CSV table of C-alpha atoms and ligand atoms in Angstrom, one decimal:
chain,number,residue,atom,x,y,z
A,27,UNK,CA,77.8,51.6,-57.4
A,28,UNK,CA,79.7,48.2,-56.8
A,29,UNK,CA,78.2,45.9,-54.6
A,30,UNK,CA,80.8,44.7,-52.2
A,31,UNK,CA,78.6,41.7,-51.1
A,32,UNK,CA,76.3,40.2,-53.9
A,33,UNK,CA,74.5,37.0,-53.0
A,34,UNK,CA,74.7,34.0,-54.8
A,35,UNK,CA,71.5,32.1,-55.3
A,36,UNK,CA,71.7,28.9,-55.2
A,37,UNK,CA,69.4,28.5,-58.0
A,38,UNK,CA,68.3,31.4,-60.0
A,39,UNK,CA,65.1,29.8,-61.6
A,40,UNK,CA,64.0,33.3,-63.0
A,41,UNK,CA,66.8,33.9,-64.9
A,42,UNK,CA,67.6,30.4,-66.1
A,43,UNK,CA,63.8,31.0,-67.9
A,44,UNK,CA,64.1,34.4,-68.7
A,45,UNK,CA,67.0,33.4,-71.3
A,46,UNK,CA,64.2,32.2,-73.2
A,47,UNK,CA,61.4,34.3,-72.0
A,48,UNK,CA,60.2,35.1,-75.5
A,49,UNK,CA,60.3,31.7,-76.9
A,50,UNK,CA,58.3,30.3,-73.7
A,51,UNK,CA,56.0,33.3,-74.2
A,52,UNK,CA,55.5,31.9,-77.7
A,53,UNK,CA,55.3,28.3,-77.0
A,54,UNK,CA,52.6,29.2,-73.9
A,55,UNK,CA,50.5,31.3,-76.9
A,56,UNK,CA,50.4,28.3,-79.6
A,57,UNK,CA,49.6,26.3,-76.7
A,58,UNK,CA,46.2,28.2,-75.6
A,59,UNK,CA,45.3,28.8,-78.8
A,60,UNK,CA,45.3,25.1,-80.2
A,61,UNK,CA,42.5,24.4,-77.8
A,62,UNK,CA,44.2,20.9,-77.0
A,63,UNK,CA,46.0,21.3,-73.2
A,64,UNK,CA,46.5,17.3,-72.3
A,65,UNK,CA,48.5,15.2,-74.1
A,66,UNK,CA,48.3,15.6,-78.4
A,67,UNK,CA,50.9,16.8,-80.7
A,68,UNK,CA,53.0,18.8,-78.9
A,69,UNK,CA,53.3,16.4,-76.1
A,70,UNK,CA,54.1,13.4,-78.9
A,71,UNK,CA,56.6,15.8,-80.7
A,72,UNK,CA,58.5,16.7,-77.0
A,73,UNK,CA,58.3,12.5,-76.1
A,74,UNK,CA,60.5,11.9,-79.7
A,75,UNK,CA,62.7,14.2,-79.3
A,76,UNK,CA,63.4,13.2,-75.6
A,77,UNK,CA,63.8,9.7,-76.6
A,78,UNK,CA,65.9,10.6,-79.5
A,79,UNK,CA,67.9,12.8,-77.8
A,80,UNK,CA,68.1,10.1,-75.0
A,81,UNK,CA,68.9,7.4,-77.4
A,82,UNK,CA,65.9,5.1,-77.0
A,83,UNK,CA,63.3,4.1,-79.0
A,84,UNK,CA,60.1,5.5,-76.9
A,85,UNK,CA,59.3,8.1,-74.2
A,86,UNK,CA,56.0,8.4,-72.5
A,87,UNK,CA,55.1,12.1,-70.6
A,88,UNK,CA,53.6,11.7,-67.2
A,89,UNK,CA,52.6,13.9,-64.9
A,90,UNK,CA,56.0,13.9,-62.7
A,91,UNK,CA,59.2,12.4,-62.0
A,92,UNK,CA,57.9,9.9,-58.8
A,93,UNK,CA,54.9,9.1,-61.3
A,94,UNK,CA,57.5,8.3,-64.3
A,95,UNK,CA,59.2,5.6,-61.7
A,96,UNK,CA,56.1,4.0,-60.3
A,97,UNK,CA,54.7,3.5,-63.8
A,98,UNK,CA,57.7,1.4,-64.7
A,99,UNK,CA,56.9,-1.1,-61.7
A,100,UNK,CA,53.7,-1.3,-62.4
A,101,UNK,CA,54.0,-2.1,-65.6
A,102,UNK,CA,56.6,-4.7,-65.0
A,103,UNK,CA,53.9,-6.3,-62.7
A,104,UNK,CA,51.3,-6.1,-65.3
A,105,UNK,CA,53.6,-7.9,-67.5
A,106,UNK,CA,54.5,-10.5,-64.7
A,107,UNK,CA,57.9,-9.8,-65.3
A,108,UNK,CA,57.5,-8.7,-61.0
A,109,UNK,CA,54.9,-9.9,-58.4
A,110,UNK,CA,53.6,-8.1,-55.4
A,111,UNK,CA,56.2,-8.5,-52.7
A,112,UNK,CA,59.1,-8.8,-55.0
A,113,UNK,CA,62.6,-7.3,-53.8
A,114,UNK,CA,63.7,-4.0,-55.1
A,115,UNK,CA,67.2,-2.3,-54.0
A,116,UNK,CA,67.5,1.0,-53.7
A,117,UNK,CA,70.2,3.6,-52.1
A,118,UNK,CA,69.5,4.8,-48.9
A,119,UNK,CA,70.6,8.4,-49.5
A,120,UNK,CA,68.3,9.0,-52.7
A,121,UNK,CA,66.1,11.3,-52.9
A,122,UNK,CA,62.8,9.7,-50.9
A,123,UNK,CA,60.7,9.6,-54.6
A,124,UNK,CA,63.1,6.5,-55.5
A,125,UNK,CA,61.9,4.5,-52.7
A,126,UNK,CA,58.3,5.6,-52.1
A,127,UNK,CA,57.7,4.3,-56.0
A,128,UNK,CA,58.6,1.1,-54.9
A,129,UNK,CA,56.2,1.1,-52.0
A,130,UNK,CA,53.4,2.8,-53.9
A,131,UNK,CA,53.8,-0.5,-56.6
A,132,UNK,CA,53.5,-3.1,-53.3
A,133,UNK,CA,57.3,-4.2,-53.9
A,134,UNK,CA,59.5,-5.0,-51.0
A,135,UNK,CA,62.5,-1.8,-50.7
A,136,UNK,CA,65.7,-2.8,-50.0
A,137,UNK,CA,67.9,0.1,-48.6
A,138,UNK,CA,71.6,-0.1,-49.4
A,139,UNK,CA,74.0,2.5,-49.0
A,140,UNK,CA,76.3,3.9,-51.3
A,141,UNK,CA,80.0,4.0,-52.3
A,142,UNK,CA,81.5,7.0,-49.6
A,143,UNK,CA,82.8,8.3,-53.3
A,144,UNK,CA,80.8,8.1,-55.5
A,145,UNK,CA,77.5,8.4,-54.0
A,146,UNK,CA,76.1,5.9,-56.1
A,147,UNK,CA,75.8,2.0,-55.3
A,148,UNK,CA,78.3,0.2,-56.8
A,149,UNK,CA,77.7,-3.3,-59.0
A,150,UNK,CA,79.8,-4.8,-56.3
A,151,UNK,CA,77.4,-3.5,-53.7
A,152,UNK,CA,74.4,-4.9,-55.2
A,153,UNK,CA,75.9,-8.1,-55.7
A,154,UNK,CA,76.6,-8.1,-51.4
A,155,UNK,CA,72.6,-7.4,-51.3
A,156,UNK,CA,71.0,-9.9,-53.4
A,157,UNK,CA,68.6,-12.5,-52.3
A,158,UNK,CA,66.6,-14.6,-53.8
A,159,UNK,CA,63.6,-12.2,-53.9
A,160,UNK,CA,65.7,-9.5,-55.3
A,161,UNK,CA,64.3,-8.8,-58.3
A,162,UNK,CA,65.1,-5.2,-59.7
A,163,UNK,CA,67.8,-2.9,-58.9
A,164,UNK,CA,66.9,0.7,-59.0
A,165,UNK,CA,70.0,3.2,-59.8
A,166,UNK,CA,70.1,6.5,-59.2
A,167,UNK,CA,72.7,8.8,-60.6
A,168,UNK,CA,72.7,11.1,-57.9
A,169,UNK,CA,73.2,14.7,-58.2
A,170,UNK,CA,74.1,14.2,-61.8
A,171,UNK,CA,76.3,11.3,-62.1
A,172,UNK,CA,75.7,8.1,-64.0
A,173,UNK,CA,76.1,5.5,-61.4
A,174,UNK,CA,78.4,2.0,-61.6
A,175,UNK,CA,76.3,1.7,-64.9
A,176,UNK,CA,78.0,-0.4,-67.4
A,177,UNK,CA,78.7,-2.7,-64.2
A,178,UNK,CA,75.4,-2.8,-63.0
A,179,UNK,CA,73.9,-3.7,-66.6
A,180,UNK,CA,76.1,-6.9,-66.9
A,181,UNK,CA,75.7,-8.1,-63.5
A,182,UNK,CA,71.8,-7.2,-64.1
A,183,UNK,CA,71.6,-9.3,-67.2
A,184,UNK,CA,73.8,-12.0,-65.5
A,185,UNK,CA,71.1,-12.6,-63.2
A,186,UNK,CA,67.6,-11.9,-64.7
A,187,UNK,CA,67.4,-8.8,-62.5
A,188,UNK,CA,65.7,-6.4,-64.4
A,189,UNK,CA,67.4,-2.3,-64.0
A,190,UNK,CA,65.8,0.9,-63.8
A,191,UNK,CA,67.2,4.2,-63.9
A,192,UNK,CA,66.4,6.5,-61.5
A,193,UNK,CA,67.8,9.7,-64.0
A,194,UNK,CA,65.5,12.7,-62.3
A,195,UNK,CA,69.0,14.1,-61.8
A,196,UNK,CA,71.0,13.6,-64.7
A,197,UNK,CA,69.6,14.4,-67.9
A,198,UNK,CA,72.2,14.2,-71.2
A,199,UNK,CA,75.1,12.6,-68.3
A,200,UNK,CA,76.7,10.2,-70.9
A,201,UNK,CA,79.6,7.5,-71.4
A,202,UNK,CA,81.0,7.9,-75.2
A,203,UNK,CA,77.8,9.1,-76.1
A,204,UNK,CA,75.8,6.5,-74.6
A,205,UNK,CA,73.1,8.9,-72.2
A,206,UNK,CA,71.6,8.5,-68.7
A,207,UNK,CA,68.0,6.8,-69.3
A,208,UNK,CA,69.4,4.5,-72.2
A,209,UNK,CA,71.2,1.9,-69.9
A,210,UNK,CA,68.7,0.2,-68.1
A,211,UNK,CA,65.6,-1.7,-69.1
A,212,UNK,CA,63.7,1.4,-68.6
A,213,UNK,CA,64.1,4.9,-67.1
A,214,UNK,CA,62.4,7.8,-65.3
A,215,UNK,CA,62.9,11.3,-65.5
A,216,UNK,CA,61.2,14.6,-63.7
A,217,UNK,CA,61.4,17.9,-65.6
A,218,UNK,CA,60.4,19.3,-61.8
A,219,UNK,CA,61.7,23.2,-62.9
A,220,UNK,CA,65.0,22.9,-60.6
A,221,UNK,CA,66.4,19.6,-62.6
A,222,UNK,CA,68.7,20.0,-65.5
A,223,UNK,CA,66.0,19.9,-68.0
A,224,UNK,CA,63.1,21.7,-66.1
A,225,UNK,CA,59.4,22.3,-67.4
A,226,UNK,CA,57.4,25.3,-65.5
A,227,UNK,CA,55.5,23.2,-63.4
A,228,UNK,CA,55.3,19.4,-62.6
A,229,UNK,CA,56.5,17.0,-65.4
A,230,UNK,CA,58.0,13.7,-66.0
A,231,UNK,CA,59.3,11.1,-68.4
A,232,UNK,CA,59.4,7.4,-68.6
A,233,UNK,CA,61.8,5.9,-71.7
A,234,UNK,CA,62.7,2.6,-73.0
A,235,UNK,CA,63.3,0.4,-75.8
A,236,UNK,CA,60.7,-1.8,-74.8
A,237,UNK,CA,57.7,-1.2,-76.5
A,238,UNK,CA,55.6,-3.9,-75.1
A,239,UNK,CA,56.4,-1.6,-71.9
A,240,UNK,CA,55.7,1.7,-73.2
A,241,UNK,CA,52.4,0.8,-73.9
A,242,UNK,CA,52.0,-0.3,-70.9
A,243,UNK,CA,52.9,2.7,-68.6
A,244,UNK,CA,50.8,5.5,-71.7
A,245,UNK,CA,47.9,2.9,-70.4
A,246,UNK,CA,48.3,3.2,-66.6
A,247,UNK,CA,49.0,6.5,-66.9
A,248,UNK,CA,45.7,7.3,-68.8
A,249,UNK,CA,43.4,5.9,-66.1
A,250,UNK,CA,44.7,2.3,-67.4
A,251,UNK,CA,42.7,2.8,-70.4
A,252,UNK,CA,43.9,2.3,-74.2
A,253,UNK,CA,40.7,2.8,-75.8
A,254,UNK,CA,37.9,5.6,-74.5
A,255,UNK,CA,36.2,4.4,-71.4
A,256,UNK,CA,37.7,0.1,-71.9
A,257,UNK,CA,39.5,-0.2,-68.9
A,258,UNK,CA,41.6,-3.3,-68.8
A,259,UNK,CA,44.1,-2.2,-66.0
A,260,UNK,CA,44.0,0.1,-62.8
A,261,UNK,CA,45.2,2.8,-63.9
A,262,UNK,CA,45.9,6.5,-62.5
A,263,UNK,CA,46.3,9.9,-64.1
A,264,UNK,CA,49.7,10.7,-64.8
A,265,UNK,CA,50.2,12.7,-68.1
A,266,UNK,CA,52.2,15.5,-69.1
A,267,UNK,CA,50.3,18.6,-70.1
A,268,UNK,CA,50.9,20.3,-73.9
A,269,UNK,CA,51.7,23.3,-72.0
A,270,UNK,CA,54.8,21.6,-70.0
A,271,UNK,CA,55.6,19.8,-73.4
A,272,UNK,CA,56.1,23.0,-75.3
A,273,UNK,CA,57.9,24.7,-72.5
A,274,UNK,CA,60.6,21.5,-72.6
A,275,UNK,CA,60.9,21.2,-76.3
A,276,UNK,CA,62.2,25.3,-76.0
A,277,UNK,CA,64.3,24.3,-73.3
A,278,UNK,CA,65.7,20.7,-74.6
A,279,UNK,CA,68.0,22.1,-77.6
A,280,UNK,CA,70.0,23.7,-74.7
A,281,UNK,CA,70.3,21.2,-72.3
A,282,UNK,CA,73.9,19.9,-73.1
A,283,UNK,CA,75.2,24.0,-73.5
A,284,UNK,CA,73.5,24.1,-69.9
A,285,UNK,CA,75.5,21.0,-68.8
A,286,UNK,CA,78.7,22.5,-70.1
A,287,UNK,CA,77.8,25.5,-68.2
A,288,UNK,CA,77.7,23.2,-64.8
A,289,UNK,CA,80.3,20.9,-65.5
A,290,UNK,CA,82.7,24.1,-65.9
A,291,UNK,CA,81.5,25.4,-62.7
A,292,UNK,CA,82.3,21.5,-61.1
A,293,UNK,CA,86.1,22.2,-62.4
A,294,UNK,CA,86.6,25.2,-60.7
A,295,UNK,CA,85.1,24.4,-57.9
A,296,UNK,CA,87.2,20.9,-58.0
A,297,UNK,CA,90.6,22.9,-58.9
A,298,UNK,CA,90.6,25.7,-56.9
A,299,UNK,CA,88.7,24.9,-53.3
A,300,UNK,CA,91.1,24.2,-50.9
A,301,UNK,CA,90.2,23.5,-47.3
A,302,UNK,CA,91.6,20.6,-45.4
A,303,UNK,CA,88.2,20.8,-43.4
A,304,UNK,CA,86.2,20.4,-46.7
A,305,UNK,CA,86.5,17.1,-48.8
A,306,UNK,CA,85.7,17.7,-52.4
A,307,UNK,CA,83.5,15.0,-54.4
A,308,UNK,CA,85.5,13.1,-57.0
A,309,UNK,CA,85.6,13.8,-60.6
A,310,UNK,CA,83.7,11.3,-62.7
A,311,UNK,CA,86.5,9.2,-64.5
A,312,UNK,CA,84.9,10.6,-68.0
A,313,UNK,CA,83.6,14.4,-67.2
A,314,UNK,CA,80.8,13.9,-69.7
A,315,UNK,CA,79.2,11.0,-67.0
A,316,UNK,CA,78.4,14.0,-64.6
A,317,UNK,CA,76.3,16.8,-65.4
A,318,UNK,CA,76.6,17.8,-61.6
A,319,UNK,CA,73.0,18.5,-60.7
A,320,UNK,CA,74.3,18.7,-57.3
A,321,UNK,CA,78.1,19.6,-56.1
A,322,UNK,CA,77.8,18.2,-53.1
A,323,UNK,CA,81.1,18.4,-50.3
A,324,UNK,CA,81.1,16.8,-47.3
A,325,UNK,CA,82.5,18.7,-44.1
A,326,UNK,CA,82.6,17.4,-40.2
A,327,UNK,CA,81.9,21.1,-39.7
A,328,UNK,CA,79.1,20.9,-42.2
A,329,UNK,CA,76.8,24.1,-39.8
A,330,UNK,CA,79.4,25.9,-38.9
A,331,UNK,CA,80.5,26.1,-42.9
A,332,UNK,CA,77.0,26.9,-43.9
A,333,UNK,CA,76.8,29.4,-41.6
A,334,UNK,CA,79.8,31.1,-42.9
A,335,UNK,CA,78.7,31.3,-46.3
A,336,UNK,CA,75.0,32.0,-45.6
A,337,UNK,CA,76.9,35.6,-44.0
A,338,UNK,CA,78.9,35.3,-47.5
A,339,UNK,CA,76.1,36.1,-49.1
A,340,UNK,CA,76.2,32.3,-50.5
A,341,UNK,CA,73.0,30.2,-50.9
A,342,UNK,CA,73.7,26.3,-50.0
A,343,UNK,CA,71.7,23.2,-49.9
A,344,UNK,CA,71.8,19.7,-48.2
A,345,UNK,CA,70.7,17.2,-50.0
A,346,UNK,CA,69.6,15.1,-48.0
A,347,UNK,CA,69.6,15.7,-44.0
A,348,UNK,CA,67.6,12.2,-43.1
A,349,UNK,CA,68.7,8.8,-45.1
A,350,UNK,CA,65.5,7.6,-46.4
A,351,UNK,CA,65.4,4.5,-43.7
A,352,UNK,CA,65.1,7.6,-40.8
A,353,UNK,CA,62.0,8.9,-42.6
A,354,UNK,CA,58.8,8.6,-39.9
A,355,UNK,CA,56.8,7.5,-43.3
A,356,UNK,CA,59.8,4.4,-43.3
A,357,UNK,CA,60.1,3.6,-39.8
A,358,UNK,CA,56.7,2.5,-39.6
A,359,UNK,CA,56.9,0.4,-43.2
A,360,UNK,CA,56.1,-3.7,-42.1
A,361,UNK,CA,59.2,-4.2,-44.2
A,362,UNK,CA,61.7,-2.2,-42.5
A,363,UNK,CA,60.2,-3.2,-39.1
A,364,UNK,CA,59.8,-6.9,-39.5
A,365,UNK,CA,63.1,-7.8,-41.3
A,366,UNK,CA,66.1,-5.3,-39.2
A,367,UNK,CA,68.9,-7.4,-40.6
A,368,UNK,CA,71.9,-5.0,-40.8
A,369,UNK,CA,72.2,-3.8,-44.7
A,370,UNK,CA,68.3,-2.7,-43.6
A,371,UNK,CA,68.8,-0.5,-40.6
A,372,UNK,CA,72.4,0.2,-40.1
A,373,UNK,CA,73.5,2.5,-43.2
A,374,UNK,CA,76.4,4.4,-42.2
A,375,UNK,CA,77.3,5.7,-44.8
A,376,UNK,CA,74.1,7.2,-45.6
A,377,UNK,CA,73.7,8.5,-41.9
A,378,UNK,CA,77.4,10.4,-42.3
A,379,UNK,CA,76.7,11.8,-45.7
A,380,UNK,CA,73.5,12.9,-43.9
A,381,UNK,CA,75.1,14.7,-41.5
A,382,UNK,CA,78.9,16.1,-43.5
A,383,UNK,CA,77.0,16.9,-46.8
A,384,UNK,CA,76.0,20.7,-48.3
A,385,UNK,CA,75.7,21.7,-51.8
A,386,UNK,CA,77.2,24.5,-53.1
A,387,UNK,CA,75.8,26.8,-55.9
A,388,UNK,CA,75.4,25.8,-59.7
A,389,UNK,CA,73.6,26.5,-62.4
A,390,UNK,CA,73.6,27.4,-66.1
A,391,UNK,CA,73.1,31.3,-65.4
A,392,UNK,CA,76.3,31.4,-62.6
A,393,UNK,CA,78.5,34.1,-63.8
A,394,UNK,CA,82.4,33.3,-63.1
A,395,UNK,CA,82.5,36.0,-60.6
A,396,UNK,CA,79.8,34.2,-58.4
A,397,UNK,CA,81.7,30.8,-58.4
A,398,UNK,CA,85.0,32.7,-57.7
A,399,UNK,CA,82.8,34.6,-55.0
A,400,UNK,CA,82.0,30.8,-53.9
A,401,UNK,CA,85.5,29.0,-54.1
A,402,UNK,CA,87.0,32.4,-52.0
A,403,UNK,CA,84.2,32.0,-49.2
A,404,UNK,CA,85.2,27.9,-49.1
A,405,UNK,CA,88.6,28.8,-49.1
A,406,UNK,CA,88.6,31.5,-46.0
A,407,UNK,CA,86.4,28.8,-44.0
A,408,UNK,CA,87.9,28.1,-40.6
A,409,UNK,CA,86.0,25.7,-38.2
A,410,UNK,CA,85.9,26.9,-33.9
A,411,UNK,CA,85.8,23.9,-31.7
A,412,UNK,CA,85.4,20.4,-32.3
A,413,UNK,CA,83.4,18.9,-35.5
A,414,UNK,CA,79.7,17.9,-34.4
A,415,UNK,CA,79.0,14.3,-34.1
A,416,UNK,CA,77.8,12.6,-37.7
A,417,UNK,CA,74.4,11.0,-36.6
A,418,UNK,CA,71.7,12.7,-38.0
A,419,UNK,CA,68.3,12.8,-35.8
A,420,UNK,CA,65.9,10.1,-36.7
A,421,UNK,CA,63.4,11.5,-37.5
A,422,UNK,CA,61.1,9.3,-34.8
A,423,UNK,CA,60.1,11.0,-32.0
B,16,PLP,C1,63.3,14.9,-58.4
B,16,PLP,C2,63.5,13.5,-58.2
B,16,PLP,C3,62.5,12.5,-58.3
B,16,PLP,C4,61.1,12.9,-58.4
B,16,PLP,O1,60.7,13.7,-59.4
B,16,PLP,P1,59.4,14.6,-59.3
B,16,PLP,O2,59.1,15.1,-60.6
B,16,PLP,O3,59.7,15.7,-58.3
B,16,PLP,O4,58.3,13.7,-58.8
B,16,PLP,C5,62.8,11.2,-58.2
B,16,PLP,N1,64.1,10.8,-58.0
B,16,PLP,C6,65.1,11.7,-57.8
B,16,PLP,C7,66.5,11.2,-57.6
B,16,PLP,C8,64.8,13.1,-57.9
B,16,PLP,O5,65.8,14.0,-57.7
């Protein structure tokens, strides 16, 4: 029997494992039976083969993708490269793990919002923001899509800022070959089980060429110890388990088949949606610079459309409803309250694509007939009544 309706999920974790079920099932046995489970060999074999694969000379496992980002500022500070209080920008419509690293390290945040098109801040946007206490510019290549990168570097190096990629969403995204995580002076990634490259549990990554810096963040992240019980730095515990490890290195060899798989999806969805009450994204000016974690839309209808395909049978997401600067957790921040000048508090970008975006299905097990079961269910979308206002609630009381 046909099934005239079948959902489509908007991410089928089960069945982007099961590919690989008995490999994983393999990896889990060598695993419990070498008696190691923290860090060891087949933690250090994943970390070169990330950073080779990444095109850097070092990777350090930590225990997740927020983790991997904090490390990095911490470090910088132990190196005196930063000091407590030091300004870092950050866009406003990240996921909140970008900013709450910088708070967590005792840095200033700096909210900016992003280009309307690309998502991303822009070199040119940065350059608006700086002060004298800026001091590192955090990018984010949101939902997949290397950011203003080759921009931001140069005006990075111009000025002495230092430049961290925030690439939890964009694993193997590349320019001519050149990968997210190999740009900046040092990079974080989560292998959360939804990202691109996804462990089965928590994971993350930190990578660089620097490895003065490297050293660093392996220390901090091992209870800022280098030697057993010498503890020369205040460390945490942040490492990435052997079991995680050999779950990635099964996964890793398919990571840019996987991104295919997604950036195929992204052209269908790009060629054939048509709906003059849905705006598209925007292709990346080289496909390979997106590996479309997300596909995000924006519509003024944005309910009512998720409504009609949640009775579709279609699974969306938003991604995200509140800007990071209307999180409670931000609204109470000294920073934020004590300094309102206007790139602080008043983001409107952020606050539309707040309120207009939703994310459609993708994922490297989505069978054609799903994303033609998507594009159809865009394409018969027809708003009632008048598009809801685009200020999302703040989230204060
Ligand atoms: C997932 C994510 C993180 C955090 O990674 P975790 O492993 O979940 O801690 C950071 N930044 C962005 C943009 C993310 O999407």
């Amino acid at each position: 029997m046909r099934d005239t309706n079948p959902t489509v999920p908007f991410m089928d974790l089960n069945a982007v494992n099961a590919r690989h079920g008995q490999a994983l099932q393999q990896a889990a046995n060598r695993v419990i039976g070498s008696g190691w489970y923290v860090g060891g060999t087949e933690v250090s074999e994943f970390e070169q083969a990330f950073a080779h694969y990444c095109g850097v000379q070092q990777c350090v496992g930590t225990g997740n993708g927020l983790d991997a980002l904090t490390l990095i500022l911490k470090a910088w500070l132990a190196q005196g490269r930063l000091q407590l209080g030091d300004e870092v920008l950050v866009p406003a419509n990240s996921f909140i793990a970008s900013a709450l690293a910088v708070t967590a390290s005792g840095l200033n945040l700096k909210l900016l919002d992003p280009n309307p098109h690309s998502f991303n801040i822009t070199a040119q946007q940065v350059e608006n923001a700086l002060t004298q206490r800026t001091k590192v510019v955090m990018t984010v290549h949101l939902y997949g899509q290397l950011a203003d990168i080759q921009a931001l570097q140069q005006l990075c190096q111009a000025r002495g800022l230092l430049l961290i990629e925030d690439a939890a969403q964009a694993h193997g995204a590349h320019i001519n070959g050149q990968r997210a995580g190999s740009w900046g002076d040092a990079a974080a990634f989560s292998f959360y089980p939804a990202k691109n490259l996804g462990a089965l549990g928590d994971g993350g990554a930190v990578v660089s060429s620097d490895s003065n810096l490297i050293h660093l963040v392996r220390q901090l992240g091992n209870y800022g110890s280098d030697e057993k019980y010498h503890h020369p730095l205040l460390g945490v515990n942040s490492r990435l388990d052997a079991l995680q490890a050999a779950f990635l290195q099964v996964r890793l060899p398919y990571l840019d088949q996987d991104n295919s798989h997604r950036q195929q999806i992204a052209q269908d969805y790009l060629q054939q949606i048509h709906n003059p009450h849905v705006q598209l994204p925007t292709a990346a000016t080289q496909p390979t610079a997106h590996v479309w974690h997300i596909f995000a839309l924006t519509s003024r209808y944005r309910q009512q459309l998720q409504q009609h395909l949640t009775q579709q049978g279609i699974a969306t997401g938003i991604h995200y409803p509140l800007p990071i600067h209307r999180q409670v957790a931000y609204l109470t921040q000294a920073d934020l309250k004590q300094a309102p000048t206007a790139t602080n508090l008043v983001l409107p970008i952020s606050e539309r694509l707040a309120a207009e975006q939703l994310s459609l299905p993708i994922s490297p097990v989505q069978s054609d007939q799903q994303t033609q079961q998507v594009i159809a269910a865009v394409n018969s979308f027809c708003p009632v009544g008048k598009p809801k206002s685009g200020k999302p609630k703040s989230g204060k009381p």
